[in-house]
mmCIF file of N, CA and C in Angstrom:
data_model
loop_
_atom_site.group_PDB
_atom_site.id
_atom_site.type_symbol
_atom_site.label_atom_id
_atom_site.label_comp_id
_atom_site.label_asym_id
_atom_site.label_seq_id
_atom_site.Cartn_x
_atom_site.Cartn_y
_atom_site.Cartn_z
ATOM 1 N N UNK A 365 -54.794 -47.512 12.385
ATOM 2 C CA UNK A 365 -54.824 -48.898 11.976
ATOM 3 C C UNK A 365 -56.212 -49.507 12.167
ATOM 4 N N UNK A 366 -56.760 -48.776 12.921
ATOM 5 C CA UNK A 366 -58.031 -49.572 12.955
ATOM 6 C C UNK A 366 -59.252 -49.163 11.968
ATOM 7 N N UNK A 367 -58.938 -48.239 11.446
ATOM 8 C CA UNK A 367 -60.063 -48.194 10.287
ATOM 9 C C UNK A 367 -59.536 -48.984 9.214
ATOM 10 N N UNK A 368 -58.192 -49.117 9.465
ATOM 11 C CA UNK A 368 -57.551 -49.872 8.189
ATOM 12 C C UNK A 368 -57.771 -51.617 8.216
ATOM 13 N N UNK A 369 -58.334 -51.747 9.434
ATOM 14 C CA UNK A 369 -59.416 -53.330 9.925
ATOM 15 C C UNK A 369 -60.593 -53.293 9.702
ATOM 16 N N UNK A 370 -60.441 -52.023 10.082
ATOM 17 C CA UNK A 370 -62.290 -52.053 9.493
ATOM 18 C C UNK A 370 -62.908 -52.197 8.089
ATOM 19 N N UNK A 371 -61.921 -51.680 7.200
ATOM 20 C CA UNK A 371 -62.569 -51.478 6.050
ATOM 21 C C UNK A 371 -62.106 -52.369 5.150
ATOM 22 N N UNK A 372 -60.813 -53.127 5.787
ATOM 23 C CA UNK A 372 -60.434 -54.451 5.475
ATOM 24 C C UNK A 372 -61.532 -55.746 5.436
ATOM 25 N N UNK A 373 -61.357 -55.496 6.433
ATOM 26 C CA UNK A 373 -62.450 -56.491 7.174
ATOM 27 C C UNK A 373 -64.064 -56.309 6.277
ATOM 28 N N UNK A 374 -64.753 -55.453 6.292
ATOM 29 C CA UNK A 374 -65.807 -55.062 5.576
ATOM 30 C C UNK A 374 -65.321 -55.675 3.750
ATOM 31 N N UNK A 375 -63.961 -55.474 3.397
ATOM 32 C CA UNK A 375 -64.054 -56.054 1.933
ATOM 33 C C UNK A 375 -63.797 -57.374 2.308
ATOM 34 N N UNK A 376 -63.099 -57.995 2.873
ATOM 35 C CA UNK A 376 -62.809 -59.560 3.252
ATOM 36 C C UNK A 376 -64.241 -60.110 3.205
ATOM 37 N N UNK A 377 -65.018 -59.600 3.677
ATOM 38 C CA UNK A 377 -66.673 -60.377 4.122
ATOM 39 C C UNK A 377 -67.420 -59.919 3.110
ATOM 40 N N UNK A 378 -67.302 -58.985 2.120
ATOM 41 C CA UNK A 378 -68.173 -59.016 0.871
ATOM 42 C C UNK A 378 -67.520 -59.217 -0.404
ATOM 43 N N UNK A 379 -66.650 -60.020 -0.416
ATOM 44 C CA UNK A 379 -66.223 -60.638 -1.791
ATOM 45 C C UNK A 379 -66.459 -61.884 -1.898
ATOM 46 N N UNK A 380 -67.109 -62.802 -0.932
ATOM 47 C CA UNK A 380 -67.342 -63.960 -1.285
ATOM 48 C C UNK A 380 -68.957 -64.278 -1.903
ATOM 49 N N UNK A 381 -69.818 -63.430 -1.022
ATOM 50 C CA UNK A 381 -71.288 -63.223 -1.322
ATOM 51 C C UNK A 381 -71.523 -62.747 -2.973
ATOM 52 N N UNK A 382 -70.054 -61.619 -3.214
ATOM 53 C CA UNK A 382 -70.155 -60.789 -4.397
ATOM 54 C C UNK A 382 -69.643 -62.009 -5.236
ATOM 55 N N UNK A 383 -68.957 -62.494 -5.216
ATOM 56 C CA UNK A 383 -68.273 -63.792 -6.257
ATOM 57 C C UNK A 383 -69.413 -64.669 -6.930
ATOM 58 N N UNK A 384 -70.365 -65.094 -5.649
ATOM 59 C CA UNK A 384 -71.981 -65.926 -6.107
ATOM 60 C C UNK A 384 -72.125 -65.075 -6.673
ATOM 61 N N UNK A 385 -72.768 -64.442 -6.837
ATOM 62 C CA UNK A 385 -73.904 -63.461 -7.006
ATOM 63 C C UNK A 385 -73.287 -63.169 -8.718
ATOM 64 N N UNK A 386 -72.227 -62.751 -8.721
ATOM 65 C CA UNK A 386 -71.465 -62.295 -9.687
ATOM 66 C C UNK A 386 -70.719 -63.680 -11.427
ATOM 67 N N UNK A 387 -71.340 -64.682 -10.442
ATOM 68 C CA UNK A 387 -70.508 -66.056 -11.216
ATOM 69 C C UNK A 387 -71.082 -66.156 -12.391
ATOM 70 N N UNK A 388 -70.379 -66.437 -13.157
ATOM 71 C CA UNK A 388 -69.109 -67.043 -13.683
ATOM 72 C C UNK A 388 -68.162 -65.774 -13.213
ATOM 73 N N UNK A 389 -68.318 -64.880 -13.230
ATOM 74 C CA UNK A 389 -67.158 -63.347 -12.975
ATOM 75 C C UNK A 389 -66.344 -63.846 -12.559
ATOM 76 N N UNK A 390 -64.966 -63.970 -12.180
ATOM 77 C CA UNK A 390 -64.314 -63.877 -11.171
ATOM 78 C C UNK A 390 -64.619 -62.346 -10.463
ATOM 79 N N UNK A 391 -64.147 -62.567 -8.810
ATOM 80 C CA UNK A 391 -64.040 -61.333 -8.161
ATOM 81 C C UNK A 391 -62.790 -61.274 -6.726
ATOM 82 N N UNK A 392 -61.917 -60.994 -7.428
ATOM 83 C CA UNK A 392 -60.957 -60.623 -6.514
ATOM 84 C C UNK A 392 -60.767 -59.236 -5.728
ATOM 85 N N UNK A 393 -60.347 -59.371 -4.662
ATOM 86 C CA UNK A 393 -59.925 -58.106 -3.851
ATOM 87 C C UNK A 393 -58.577 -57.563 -3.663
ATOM 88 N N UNK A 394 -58.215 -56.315 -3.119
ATOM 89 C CA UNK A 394 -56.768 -56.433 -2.530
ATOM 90 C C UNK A 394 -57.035 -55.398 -1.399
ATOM 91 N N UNK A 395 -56.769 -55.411 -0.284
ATOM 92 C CA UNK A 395 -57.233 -54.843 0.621
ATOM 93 C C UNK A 395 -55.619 -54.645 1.899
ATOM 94 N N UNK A 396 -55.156 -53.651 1.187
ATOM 95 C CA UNK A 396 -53.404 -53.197 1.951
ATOM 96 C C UNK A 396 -53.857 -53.079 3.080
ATOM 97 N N UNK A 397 -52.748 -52.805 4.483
ATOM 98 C CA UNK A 397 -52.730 -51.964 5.187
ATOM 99 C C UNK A 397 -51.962 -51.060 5.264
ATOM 100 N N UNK A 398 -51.118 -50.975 5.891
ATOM 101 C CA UNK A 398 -50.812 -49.533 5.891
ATOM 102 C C UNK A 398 -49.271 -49.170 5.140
ATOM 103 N N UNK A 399 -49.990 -48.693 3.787
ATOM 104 C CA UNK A 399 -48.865 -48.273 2.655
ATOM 105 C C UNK A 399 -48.173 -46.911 2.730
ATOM 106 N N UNK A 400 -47.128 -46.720 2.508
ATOM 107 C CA UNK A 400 -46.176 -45.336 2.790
ATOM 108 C C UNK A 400 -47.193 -44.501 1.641
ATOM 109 N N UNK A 401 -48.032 -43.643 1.391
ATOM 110 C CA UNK A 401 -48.087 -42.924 0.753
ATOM 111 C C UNK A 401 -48.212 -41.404 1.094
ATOM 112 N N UNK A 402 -48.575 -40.031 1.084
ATOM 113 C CA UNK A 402 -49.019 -39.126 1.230
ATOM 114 C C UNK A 402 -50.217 -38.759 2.039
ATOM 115 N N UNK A 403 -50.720 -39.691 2.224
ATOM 116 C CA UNK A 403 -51.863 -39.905 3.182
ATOM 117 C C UNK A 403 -51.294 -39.701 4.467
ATOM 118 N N UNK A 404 -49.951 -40.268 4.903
ATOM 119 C CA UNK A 404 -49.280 -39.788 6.273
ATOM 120 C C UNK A 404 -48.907 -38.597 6.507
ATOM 121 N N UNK A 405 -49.068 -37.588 5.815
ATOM 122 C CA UNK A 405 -48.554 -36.487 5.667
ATOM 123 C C UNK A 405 -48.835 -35.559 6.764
ATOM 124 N N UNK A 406 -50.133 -36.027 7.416
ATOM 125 C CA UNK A 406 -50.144 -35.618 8.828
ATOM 126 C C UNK A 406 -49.558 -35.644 10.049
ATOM 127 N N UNK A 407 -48.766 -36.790 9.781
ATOM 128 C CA UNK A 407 -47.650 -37.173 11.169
ATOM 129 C C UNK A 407 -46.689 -35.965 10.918
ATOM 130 N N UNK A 408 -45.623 -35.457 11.810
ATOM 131 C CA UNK A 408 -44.286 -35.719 11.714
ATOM 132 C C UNK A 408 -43.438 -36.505 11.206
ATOM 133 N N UNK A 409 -42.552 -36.501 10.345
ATOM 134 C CA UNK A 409 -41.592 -37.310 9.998
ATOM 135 C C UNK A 409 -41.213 -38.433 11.530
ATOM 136 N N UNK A 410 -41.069 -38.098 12.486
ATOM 137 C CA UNK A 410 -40.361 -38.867 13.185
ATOM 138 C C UNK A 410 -41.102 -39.713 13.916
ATOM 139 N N UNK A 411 -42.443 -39.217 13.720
ATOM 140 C CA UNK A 411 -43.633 -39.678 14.529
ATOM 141 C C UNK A 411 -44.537 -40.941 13.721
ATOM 142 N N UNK A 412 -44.423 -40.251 11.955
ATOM 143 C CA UNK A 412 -44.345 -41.538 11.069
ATOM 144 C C UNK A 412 -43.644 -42.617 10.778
ATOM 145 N N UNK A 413 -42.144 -42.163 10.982
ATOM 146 C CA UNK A 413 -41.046 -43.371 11.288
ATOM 147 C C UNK A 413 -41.431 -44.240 12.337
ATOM 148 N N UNK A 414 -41.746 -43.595 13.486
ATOM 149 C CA UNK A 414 -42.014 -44.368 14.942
ATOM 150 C C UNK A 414 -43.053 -45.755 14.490
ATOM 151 N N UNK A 415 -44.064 -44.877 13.947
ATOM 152 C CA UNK A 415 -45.725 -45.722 13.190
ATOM 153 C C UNK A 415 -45.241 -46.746 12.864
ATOM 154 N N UNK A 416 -44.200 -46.510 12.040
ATOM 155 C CA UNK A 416 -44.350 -47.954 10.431
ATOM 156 C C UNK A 416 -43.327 -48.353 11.366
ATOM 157 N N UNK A 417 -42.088 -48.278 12.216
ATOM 158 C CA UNK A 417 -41.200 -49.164 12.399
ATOM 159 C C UNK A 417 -42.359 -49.956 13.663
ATOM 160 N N UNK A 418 -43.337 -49.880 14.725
ATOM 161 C CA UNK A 418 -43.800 -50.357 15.354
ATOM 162 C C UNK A 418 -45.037 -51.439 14.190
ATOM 163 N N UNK A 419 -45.851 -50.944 13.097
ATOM 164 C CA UNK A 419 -46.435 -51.496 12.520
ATOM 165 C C UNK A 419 -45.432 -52.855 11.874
ATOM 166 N N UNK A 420 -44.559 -52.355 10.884
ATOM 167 C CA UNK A 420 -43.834 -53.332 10.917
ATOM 168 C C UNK A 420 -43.268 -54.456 11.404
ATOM 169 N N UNK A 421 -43.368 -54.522 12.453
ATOM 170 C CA UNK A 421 -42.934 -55.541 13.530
ATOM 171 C C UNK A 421 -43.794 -56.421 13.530
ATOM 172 N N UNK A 422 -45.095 -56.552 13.475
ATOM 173 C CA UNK A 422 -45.946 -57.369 13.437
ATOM 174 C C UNK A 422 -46.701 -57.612 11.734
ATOM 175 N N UNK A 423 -45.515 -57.467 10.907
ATOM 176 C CA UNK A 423 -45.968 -58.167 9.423
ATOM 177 C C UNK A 423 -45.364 -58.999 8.569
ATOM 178 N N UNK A 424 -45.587 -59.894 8.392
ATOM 179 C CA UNK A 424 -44.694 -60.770 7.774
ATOM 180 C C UNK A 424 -43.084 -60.546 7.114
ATOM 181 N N UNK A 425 -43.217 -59.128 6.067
ATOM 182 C CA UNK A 425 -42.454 -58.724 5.630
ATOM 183 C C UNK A 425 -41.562 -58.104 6.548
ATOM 184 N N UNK A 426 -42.050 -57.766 7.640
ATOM 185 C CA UNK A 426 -40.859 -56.835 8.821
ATOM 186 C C UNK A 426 -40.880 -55.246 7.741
ATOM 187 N N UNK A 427 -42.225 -54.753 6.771
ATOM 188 C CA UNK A 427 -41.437 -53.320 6.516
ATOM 189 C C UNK A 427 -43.332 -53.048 6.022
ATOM 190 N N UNK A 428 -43.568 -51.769 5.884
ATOM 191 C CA UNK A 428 -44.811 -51.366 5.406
ATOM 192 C C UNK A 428 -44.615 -50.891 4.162
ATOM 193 N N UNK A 429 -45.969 -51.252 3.219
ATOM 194 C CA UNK A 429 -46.186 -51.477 2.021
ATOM 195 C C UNK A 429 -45.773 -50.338 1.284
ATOM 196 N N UNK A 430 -45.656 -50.620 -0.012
ATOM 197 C CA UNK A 430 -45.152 -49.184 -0.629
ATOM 198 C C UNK A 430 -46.181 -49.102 -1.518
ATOM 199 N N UNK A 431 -46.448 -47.661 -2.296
ATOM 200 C CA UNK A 431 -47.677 -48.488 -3.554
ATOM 201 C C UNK A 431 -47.404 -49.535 -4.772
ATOM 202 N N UNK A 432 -46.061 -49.187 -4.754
ATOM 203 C CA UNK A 432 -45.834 -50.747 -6.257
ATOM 204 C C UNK A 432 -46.088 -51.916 -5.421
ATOM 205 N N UNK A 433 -46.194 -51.733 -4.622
ATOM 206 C CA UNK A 433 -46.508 -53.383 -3.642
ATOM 207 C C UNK A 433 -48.168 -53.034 -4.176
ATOM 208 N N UNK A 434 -49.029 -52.499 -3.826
ATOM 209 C CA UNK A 434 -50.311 -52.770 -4.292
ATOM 210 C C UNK A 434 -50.617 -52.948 -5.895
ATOM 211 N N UNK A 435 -49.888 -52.086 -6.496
ATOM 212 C CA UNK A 435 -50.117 -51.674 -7.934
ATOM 213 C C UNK A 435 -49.927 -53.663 -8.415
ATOM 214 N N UNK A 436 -48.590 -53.818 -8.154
ATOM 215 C CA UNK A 436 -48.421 -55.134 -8.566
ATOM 216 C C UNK A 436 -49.508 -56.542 -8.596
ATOM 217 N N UNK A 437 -49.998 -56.168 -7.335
ATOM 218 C CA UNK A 437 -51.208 -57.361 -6.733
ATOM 219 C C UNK A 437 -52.135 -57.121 -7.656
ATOM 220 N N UNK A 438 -53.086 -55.691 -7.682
ATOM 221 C CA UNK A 438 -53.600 -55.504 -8.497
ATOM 222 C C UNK A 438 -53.257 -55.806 -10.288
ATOM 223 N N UNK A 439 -52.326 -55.567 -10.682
ATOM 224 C CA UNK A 439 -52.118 -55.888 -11.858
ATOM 225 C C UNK A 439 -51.525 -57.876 -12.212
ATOM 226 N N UNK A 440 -51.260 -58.375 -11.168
ATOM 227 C CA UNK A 440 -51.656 -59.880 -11.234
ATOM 228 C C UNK A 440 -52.427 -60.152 -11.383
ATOM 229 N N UNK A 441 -53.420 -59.785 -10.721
ATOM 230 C CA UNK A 441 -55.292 -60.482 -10.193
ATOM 231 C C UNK A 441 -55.813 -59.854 -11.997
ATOM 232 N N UNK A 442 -55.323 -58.902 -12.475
ATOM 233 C CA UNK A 442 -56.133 -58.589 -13.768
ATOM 234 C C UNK A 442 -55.561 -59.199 -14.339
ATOM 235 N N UNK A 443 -54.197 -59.469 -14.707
ATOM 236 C CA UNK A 443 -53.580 -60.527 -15.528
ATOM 237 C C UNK A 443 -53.939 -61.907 -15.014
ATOM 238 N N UNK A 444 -54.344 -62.531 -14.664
ATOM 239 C CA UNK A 444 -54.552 -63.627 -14.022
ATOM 240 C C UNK A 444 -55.472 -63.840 -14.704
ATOM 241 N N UNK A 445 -55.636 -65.848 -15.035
ATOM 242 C CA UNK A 445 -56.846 -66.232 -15.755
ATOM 243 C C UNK A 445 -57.159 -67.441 -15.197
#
């Protein structure tokens, strides 16, 4: 989780500089944390369950992201005018 702050964090603080710089552009971000994909594939099953039910607890939603949860954000922010 903590690279997943870090690199959060690193896009949070360069999309506003990039927005000037970039204007009229719009410039939106989407910056997940921690989405169920294949990338966990290193845990254990039970050891990844453990992860996301403790991550979970501290996210609004009470559950960790899936990728249609990103895909969607992303495809708002491009539909969006």
């Amino acid at each position: 989780m903590v690279t997943f702050a870090a690199v959060n964090g690193a896009i949070e603080r360069i999309v506003p500089p990039l927005a000037a710089e970039l204007s009229p552009v719009r410039v939106n971000a989407v910056a997940p944390g921690a989405i169920d994909t294949p990338w966990w594939s290193f845990l254990p099953d039970d050891a990844k369950e453990t992860q996301f039910a403790a991550a979970a607890e501290g996210l609004p939603a009470k559950r960790i992201g899936r990728p249609d949860d990103v895909a969607d954000a992303i495809r708002y922010l491009i539909g969006s005018t």
